[in-house]
Coordinates of C-alpha atoms and ligand atoms in Angstrom, one line a residue:
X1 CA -7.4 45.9 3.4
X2 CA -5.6 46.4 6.9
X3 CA -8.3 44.2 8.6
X4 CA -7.6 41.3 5.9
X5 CA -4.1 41.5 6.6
X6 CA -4.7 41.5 10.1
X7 CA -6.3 38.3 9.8
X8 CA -4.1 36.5 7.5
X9 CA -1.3 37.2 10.1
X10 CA -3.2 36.4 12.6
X11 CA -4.4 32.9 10.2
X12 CA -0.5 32.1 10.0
X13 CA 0.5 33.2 13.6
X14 CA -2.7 30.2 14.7
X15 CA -1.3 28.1 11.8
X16 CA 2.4 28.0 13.1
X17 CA 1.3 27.7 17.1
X18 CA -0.8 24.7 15.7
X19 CA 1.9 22.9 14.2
X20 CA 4.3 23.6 16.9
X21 CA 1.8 22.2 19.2
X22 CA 1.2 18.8 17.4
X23 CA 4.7 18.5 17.0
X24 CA 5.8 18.8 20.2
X25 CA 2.9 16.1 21.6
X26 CA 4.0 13.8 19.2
X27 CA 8.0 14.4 20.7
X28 CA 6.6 13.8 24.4
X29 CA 3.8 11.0 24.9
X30 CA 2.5 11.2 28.6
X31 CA 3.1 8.1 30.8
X32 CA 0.8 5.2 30.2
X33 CA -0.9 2.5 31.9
X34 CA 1.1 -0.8 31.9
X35 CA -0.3 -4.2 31.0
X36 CA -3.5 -5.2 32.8
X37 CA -3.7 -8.8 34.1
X38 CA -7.7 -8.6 34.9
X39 CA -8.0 -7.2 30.8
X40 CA -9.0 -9.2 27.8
X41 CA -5.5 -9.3 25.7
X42 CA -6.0 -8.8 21.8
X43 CA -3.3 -9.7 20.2
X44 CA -3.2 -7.8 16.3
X45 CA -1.4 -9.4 13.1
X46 CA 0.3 -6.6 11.0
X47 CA 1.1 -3.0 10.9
X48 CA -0.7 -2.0 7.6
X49 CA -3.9 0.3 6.9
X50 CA -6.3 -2.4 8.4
X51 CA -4.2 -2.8 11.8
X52 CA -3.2 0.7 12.5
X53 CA -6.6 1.9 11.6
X54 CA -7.9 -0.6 14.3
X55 CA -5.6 0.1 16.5
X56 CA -5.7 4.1 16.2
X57 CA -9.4 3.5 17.3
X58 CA -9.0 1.3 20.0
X59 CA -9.7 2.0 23.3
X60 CA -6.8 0.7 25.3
X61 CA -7.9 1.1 28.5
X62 CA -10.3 -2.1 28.2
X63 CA -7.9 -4.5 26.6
X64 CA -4.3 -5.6 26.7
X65 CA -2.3 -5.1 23.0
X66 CA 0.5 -7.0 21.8
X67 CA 1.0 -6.4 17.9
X68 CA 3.1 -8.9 16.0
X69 CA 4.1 -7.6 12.0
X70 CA 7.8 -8.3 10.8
X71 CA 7.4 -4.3 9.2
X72 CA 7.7 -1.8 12.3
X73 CA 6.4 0.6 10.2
X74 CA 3.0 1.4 8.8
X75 CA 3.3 2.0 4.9
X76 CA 1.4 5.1 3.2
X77 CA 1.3 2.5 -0.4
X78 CA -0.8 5.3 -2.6
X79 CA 2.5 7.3 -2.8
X80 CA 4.8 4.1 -3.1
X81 CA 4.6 4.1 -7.2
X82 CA 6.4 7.7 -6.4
X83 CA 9.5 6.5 -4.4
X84 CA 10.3 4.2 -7.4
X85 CA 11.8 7.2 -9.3
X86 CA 12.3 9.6 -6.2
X87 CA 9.8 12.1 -6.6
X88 CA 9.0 11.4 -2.9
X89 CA 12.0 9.4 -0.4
X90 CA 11.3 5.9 1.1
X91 CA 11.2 7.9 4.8
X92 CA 8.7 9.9 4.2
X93 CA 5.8 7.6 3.5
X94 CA 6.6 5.2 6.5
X95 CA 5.4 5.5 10.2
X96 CA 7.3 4.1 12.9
X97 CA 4.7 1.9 14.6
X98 CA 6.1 3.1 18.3
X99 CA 5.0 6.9 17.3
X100 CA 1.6 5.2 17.2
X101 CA 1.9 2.7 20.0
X102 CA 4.0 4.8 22.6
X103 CA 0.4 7.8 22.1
X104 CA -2.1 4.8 23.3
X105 CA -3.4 5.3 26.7
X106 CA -1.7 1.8 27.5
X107 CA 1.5 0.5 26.9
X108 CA 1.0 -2.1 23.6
X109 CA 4.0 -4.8 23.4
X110 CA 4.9 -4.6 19.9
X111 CA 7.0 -7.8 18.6
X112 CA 9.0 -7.2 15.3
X113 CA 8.5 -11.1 13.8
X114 CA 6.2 -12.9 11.6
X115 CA 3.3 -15.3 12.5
X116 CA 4.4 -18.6 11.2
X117 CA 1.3 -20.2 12.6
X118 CA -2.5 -19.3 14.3
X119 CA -3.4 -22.4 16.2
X120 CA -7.5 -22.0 17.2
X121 CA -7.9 -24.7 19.8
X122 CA -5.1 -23.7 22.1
X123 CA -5.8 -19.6 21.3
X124 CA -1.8 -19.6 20.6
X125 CA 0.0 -18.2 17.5
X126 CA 3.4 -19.3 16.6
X127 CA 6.0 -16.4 15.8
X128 CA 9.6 -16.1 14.7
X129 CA 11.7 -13.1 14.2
X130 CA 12.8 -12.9 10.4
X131 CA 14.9 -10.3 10.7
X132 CA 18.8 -10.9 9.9
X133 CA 19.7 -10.2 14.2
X134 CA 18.2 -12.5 16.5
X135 CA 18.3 -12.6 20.1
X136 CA 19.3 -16.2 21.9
X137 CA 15.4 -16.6 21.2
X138 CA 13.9 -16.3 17.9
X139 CA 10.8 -18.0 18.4
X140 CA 8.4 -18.8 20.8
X141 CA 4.2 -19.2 21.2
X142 CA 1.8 -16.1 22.3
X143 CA -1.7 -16.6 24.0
X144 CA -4.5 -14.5 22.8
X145 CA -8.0 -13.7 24.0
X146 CA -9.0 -12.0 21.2
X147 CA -6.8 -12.5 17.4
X148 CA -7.3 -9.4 14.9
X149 CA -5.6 -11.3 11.4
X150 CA -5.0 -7.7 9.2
X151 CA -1.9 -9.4 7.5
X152 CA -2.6 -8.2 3.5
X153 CA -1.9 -10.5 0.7
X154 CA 1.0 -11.5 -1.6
X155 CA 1.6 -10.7 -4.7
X156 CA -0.1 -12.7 -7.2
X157 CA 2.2 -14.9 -9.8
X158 CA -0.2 -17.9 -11.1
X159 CA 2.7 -20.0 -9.9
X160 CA 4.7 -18.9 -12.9
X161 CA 8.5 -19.4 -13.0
X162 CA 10.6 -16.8 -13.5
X163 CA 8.2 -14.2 -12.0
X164 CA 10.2 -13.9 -8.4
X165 CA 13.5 -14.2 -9.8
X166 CA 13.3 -11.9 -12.6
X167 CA 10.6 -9.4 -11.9
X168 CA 10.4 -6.7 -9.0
X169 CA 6.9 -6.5 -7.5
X170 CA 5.4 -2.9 -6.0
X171 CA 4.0 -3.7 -2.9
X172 CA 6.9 -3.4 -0.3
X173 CA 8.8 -0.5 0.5
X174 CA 12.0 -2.9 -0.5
X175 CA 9.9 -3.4 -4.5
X176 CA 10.1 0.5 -4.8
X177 CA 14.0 0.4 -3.9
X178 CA 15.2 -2.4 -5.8
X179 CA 13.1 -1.1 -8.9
X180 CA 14.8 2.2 -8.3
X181 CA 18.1 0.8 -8.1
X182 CA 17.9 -1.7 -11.3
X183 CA 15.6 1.3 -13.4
X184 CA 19.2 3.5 -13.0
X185 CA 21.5 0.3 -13.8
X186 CA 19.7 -0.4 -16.7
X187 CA 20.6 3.3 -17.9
X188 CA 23.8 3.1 -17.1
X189 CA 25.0 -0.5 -18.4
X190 CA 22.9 0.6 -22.1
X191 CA 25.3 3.9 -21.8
X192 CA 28.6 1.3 -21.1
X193 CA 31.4 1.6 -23.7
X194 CA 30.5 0.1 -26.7
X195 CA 27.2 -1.4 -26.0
X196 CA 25.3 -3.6 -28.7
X197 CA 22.4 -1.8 -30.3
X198 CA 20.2 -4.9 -29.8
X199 CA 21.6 -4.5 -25.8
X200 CA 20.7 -0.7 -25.5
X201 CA 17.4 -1.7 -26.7
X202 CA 16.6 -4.7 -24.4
X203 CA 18.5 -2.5 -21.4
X204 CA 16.1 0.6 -22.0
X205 CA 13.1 -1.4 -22.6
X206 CA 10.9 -1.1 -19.3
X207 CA 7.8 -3.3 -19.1
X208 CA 5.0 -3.3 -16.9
X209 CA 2.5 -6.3 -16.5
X210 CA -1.0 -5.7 -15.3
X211 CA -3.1 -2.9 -15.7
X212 CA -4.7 -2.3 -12.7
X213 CA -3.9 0.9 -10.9
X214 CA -0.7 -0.3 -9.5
X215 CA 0.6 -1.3 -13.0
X216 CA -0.7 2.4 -14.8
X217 CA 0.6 4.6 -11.5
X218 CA 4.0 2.8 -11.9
X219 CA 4.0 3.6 -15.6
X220 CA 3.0 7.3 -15.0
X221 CA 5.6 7.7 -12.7
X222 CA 8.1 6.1 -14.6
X223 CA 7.3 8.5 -17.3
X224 CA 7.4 11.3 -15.5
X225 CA 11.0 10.9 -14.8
X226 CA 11.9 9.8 -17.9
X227 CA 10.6 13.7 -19.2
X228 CA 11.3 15.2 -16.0
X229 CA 15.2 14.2 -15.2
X230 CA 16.6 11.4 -17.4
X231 CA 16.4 13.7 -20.6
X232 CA 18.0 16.0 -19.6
X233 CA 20.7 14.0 -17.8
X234 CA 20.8 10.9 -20.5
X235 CA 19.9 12.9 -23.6
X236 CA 22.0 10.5 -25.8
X237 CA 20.3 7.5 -24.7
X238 CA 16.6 8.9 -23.3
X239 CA 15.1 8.2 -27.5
X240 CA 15.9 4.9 -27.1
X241 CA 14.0 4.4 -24.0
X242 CA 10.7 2.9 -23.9
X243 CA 7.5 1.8 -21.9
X244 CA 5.2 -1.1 -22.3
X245 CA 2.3 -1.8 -20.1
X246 CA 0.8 -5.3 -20.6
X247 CA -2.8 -5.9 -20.0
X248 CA -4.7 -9.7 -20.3
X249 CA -8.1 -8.1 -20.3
X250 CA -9.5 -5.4 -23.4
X251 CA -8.5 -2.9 -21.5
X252 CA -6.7 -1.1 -18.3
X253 CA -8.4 0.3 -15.2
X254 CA -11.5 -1.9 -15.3
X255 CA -12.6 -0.5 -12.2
X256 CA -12.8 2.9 -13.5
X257 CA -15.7 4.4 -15.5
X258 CA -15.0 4.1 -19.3
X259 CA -14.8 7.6 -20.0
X260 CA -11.3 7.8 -17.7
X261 CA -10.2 4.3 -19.5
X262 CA -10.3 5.8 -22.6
X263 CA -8.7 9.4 -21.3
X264 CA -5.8 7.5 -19.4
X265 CA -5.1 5.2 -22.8
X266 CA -5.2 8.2 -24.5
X267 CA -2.6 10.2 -22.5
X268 CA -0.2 7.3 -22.3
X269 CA -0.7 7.3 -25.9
X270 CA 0.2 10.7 -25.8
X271 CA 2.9 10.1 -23.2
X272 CA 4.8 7.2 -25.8
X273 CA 3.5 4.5 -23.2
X274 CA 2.6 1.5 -25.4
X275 CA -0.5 -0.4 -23.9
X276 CA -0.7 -4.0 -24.8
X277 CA -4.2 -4.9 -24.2
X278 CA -5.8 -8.5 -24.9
X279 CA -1.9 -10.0 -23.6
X280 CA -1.1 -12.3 -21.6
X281 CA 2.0 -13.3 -20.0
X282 CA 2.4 -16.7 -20.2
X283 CA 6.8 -17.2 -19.7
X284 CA 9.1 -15.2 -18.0
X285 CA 12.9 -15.6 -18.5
X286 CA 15.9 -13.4 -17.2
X287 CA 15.9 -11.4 -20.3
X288 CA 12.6 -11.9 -21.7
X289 CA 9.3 -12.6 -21.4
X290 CA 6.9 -14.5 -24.4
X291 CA 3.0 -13.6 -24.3
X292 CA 0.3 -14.4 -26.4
X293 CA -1.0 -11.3 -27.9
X294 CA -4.3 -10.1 -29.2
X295 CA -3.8 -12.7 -32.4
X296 CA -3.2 -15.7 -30.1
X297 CA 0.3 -15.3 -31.4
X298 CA 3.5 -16.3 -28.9
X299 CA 5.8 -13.5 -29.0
X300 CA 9.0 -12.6 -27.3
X301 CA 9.7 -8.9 -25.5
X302 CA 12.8 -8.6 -24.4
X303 CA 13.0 -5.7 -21.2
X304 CA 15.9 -4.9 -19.2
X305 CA 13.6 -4.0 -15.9
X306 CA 10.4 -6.0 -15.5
X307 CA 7.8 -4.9 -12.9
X308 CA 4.9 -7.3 -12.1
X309 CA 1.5 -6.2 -10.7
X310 CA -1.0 -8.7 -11.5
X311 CA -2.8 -8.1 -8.0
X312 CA -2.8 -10.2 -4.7
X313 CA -3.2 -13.7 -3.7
X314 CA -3.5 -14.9 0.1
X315 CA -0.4 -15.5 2.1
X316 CA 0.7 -18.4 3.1
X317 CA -0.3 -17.7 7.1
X318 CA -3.4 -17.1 5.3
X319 CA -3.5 -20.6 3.4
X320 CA -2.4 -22.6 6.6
X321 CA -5.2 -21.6 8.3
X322 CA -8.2 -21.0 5.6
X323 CA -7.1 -25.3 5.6
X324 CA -7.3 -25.7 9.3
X325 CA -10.8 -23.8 9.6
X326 CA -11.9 -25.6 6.4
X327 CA -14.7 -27.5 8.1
X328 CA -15.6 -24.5 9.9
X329 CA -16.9 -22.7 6.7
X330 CA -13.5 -21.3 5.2
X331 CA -14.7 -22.9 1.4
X332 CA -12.8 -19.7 -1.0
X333 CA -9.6 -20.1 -2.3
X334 CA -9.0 -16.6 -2.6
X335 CA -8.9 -15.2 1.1
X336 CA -10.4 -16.0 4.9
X337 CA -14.1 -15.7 4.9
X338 CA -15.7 -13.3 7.7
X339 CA -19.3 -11.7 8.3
X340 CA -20.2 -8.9 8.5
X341 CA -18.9 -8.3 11.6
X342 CA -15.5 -9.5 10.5
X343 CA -15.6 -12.7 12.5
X344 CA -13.7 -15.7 10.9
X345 CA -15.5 -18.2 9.8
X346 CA -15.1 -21.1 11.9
X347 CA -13.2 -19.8 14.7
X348 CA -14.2 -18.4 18.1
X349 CA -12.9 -14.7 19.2
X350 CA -10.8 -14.2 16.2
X351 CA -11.5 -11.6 13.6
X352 CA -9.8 -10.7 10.3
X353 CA -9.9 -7.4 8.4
X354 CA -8.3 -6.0 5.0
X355 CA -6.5 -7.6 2.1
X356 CA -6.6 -10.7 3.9
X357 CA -10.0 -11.5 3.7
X358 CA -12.3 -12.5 0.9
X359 CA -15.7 -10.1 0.3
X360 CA -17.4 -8.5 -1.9
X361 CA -15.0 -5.6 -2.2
X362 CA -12.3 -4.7 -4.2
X363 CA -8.6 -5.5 -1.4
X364 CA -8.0 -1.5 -1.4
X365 CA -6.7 0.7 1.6
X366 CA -10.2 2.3 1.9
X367 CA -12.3 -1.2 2.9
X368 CA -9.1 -2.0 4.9
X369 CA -9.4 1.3 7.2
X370 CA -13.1 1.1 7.2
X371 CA -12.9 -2.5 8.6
X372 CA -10.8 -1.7 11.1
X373 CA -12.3 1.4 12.3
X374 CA -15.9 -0.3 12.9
X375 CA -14.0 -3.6 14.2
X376 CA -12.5 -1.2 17.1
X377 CA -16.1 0.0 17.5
X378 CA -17.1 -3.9 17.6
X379 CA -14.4 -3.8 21.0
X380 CA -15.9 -1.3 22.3
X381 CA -19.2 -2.7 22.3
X382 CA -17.5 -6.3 23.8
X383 CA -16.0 -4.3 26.6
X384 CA -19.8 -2.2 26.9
X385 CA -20.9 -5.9 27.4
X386 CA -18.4 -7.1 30.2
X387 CA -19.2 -4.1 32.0
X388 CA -22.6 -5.6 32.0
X389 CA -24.1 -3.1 29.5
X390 CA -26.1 -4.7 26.7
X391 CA -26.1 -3.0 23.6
X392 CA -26.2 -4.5 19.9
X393 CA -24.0 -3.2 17.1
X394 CA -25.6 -2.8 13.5
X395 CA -23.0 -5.0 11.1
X396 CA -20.3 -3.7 8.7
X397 CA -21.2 -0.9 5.8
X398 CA -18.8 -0.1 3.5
X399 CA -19.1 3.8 2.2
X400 CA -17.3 4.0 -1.0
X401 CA -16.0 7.3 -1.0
X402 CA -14.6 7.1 -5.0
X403 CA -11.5 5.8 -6.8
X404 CA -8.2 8.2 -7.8
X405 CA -5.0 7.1 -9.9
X406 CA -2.2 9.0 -11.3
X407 CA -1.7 8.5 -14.9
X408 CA 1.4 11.1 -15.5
X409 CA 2.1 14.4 -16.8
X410 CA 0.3 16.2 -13.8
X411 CA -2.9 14.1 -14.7
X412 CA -5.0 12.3 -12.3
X413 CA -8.4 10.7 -13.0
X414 CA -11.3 10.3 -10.2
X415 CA -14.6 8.7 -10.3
X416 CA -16.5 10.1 -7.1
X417 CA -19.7 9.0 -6.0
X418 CA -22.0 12.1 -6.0
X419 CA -26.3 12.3 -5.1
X420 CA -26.5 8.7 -5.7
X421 CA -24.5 8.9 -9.1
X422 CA -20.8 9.0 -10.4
X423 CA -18.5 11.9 -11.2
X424 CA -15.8 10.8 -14.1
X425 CA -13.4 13.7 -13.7
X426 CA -9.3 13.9 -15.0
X427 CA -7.2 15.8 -15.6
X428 CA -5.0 18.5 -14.1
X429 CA -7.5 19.8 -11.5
X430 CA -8.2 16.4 -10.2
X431 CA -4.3 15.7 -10.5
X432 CA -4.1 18.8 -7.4
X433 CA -7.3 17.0 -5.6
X434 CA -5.4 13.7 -6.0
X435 CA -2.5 15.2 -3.9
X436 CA -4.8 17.0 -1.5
X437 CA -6.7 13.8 -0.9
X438 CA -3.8 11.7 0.0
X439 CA -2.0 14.2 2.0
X440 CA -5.3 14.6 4.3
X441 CA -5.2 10.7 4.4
X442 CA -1.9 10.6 6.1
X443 CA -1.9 9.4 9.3
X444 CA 0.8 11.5 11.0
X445 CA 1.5 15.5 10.8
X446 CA 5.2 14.3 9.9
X447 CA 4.3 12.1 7.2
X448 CA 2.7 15.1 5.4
X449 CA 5.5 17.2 5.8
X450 CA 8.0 15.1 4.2
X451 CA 5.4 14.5 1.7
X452 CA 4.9 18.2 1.0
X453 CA 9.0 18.6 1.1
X454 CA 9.3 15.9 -0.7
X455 CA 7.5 16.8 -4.0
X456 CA 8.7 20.9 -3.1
X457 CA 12.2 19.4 -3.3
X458 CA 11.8 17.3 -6.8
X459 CA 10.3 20.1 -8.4
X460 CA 13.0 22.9 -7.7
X461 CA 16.4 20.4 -8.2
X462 CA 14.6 17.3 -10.0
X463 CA 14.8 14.0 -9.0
X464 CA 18.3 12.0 -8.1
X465 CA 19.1 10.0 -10.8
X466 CA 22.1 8.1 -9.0
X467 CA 22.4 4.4 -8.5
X468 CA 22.0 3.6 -4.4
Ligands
FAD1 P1 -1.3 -4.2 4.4 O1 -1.4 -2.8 4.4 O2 -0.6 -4.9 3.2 O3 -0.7 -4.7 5.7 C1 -0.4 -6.0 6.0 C2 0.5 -6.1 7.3 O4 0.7 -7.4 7.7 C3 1.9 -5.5 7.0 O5 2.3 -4.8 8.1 C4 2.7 -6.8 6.9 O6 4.1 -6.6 7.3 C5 2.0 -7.7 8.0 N1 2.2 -9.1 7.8 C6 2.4 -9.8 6.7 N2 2.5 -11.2 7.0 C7 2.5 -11.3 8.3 C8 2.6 -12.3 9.2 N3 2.8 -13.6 8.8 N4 2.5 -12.1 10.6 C9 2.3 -10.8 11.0 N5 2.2 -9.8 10.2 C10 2.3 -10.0 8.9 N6 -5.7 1.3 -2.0 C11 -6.5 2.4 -2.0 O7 -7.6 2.3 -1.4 N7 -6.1 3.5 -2.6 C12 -4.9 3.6 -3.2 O8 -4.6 4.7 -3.7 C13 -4.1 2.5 -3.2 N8 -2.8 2.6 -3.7 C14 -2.0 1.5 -3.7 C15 -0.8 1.5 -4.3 C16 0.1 0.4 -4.3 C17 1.4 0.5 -5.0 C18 -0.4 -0.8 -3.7 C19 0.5 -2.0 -3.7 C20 -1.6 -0.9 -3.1 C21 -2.4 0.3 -3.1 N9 -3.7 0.2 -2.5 C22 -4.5 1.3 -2.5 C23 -4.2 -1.0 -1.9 C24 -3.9 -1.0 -0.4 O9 -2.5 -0.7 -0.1 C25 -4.2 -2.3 0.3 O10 -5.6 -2.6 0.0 C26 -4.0 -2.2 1.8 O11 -2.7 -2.1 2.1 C27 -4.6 -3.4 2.5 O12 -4.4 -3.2 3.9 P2 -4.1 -4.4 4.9 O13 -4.1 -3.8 6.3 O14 -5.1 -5.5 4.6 O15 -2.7 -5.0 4.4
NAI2 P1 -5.4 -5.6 -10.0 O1 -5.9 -6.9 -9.6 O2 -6.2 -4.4 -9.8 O3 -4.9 -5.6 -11.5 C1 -4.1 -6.6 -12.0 C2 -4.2 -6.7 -13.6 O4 -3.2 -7.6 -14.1 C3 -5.6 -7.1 -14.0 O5 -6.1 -6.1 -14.9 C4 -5.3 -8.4 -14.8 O6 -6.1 -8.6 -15.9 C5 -3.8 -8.2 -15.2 N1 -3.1 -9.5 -15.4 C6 -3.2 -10.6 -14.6 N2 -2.4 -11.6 -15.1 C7 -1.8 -11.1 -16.2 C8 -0.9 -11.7 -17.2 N3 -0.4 -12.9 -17.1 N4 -0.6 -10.9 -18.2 C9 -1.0 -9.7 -18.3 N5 -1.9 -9.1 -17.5 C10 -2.3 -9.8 -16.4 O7 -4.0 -5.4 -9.2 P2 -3.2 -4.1 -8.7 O8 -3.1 -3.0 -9.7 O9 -2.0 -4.6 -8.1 O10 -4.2 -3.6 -7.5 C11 -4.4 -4.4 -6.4 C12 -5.5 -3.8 -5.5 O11 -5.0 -2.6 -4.9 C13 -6.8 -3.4 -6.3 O12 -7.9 -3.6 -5.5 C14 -6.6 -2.0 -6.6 O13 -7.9 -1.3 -6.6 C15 -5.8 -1.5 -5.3 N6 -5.0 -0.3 -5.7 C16 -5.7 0.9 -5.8 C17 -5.0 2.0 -6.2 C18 -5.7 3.3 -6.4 O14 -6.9 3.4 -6.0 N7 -5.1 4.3 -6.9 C19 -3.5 1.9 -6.6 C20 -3.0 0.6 -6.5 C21 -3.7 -0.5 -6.1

């Protein structure tokens, strides 16, 4: 018994040294190599999973890097349905892209601004700084030798009016605020002095369109907190408040095996989450929206907080030049074609990777990574070959390694692949694999810490339920 105890001191003395260690690296990069003239520059478009991935990977000493994003911040979006009712803080799920940039061997230029346009003649992008402070110049052309597009897609709104004035989207770390900040002044303007019944209704009527995982892990959540804190905080007003998710296709989740689309109806059934399946949005007004349900009837839901997840469409940098390589091969509507060495169709030394992009897999964080990992191994091959090495690289596999959602109440589902089968598993067990899975896929030692503090602090004090 004295030995075991021996060793779990020692275990937590290694532990703590460990920790201190990789803390204090991360406070004090080493110096780094500046810009090199005689290099190949690559020049990266965004600061999501695709980019960062990439650039994690990449081998700065054989290439210049200048990154252009308007976010200077990577975005951990698994946990972002959880900063919409503060069981984990904005902070803690974003990575200040200079903690990654600053530990390259060489210095990267990083330039806080969008690209406006990609012109593939001249090898120059347009970019402009977006932000509300600009400088005496706000914007001006780049060269590139090598263009890595990992710019993600927009949110998806069939060109429906009313959708971006009335709805909050989840895909920004700005969508998780604002859809904090209205869910709380909903509950307090149905709790104003003599409010309407037909008001307090509408006010604490919360509806959720699209089933897909984004839709059912924002319900979950929202859930959660309604259980969790505003019962106990709202209890004249928490009866009164309900959920709606609404769901064009039969049913939610259709990427999921049926066995967990049938558990995770179930427990929102359970939770009081209604599930409109077979309904389709097809107005949205300030206070309303009118879809045609299962009966090909038009009918009017009034909500008081609408959030929209109907998936992704391509951006417009995205559009503007899917036209311009048109005759080069770019033929789909629905993203920039590549092959399977994620070269653009139609264009010389540029190379897309992630949401962007059109393929035969589902626009998840997963591909993204896994594209941009094997692209930085596609560099390092290039600068293999300048050295005058020749080498071949096999093309692009994609390893599913399975699918996770939260569906509320401590529940998680999972399908995993498994000896050339599937696992379907959910529940509460998976629920502590789901956490364990995305804390290990954090990029940063800090980011899992105020994850870990984060869900540590919610449980012991609850979660704030003030208006920011
Ligand atoms: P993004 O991560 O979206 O990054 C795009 C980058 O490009 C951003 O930095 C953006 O600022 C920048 N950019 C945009 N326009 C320009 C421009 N004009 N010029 C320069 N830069 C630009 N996937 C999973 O696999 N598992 C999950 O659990 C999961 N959960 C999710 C939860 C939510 C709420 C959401 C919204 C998505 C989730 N996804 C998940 C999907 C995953 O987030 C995306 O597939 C992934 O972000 C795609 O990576 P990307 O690099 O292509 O794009
Ligand atoms: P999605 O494309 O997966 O789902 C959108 C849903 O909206 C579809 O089921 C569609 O039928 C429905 N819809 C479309 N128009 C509608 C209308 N007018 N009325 C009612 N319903 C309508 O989009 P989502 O959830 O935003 O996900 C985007 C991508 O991100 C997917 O690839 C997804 O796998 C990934 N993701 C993965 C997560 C995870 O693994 N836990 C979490 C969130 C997103």
């Amino acid at each position: 018994l004295r030995a075991l105890k021996r060793i779990i001191q020692l275990g937590a003395v290694g532990a703590v040294g460990y920790a201190s260690y990789v803390v204090y690296q991360n406070r004090h990069p080493t110096e780094q190599k500046q810009f090199d003239p005689s290099k190949r520059t690559i020049v990266l478009l965004g600061t999501g999973w695709g980019a960062v991935s990439f650039l994690k990977k990449l081998n700065t000493d054989d290439f210049n890097v200048i990154i252009v994003s308007p976010r200077n911040y990577f975005l951990f979006t698994p946990l972002l349905p959880s900063c919409t009712v503060g069981t984990i803080e904005l902070r803690s799920i974003m990575e200040p892209i200079r903690f990654i940039t600053r530990h390259k061997s060489r210095n990267v230029k990083f330039y806080e601004s969008e690209c406006t346009d990609i012109d593939p003649e001249s090898k120059t992008i347009s970019i402009t700084d977006v932000s509300d402070i600009k400088g005496a110049v706000s914007n001006t052309t780049i060269p590139y030798d090598y263009l890595v597009v990992a710019i993600g897609a927009d949110n998806q709104t069939f060109g429906m009016a009313g959708v971006r004035e009335h709805a909050c989207f989840l895909k920004e770390i700005w969508d998780a605020q604002k859809i904090r900040t209205r869910l709380m002044d909903c509950v307090e303007s149905a709790g104003f002095a003599s409010q309407t019944p037909e008001e307090v209704s509408r006010l604490l009527h919360m509806v959720v369109v699209g089933g897909g995982p984004t839709g059912v892990e924002y319900a979950a959540e929202l859930h959660d907190f309604l259980k969790d804190d505003l019962q106990i905080w709202y209890p004249e007003l928490v009866d009164k408040l309900r959920i709606t998710l609404v769901e064009a296709l039969p049913n939610v989740l259709p990427m999921f095996s049926s066995q967990l689309i049938q558990y995770t109806e179930r427990t929102f059934k359970q939770n009081n989450i209604e599930v409109l399946t077979k309904t389709m949005v097809k107005e949205v007004a300030d206070k309303e929206i009118k879809v045609m349900d299962a009966n090909k009837n038009m009918v009017s839901i009034p909500y008081g907080l609408l959030v929209w997840a109907t998936g992704n469409c391509p951006r417009p940098l995205a559009r503007k030049l899917m036209a311009r390589l048109k005759e080069g091969g770019q033929s789909s509507p629905r993203g920039l074609l590549i092959d399977e060495y994620m070269r653009v169709a139609g264009a010389q030394d540029m190379y897309a990777i992630g949401d962007c992009t059109f393929t035969k897999y589902a626009p998840t964080a997963q591909v993204a990574t896994q594209q941009g990992l094997y692209l930085a191994s596609v560099f390092a091959n290039l600068a293999r070959i300048e050295r005058g090495e020749n080498r071949k690289i096999s093309p692009f596999e994609y390893t599913h390694q399975g699918s996770l959602a939260y569906i509320g109440s401590d529940r998680a589902i999972a399908d995993l692949p498994f000896l050339n089968g599937n696992v379907s598993v959910g529940g509460v067990a998976t629920y502590v694999f789901w956490r364990s899975v995305y804390i290990s896929n954090m990029f940063s030692f800090r980011n899992r810490f105020l994850v870990v503090g984060d869900w540590v602090k919610s449980r012991i004090f609850g979660r704030d339920v003030s208006r920011e």
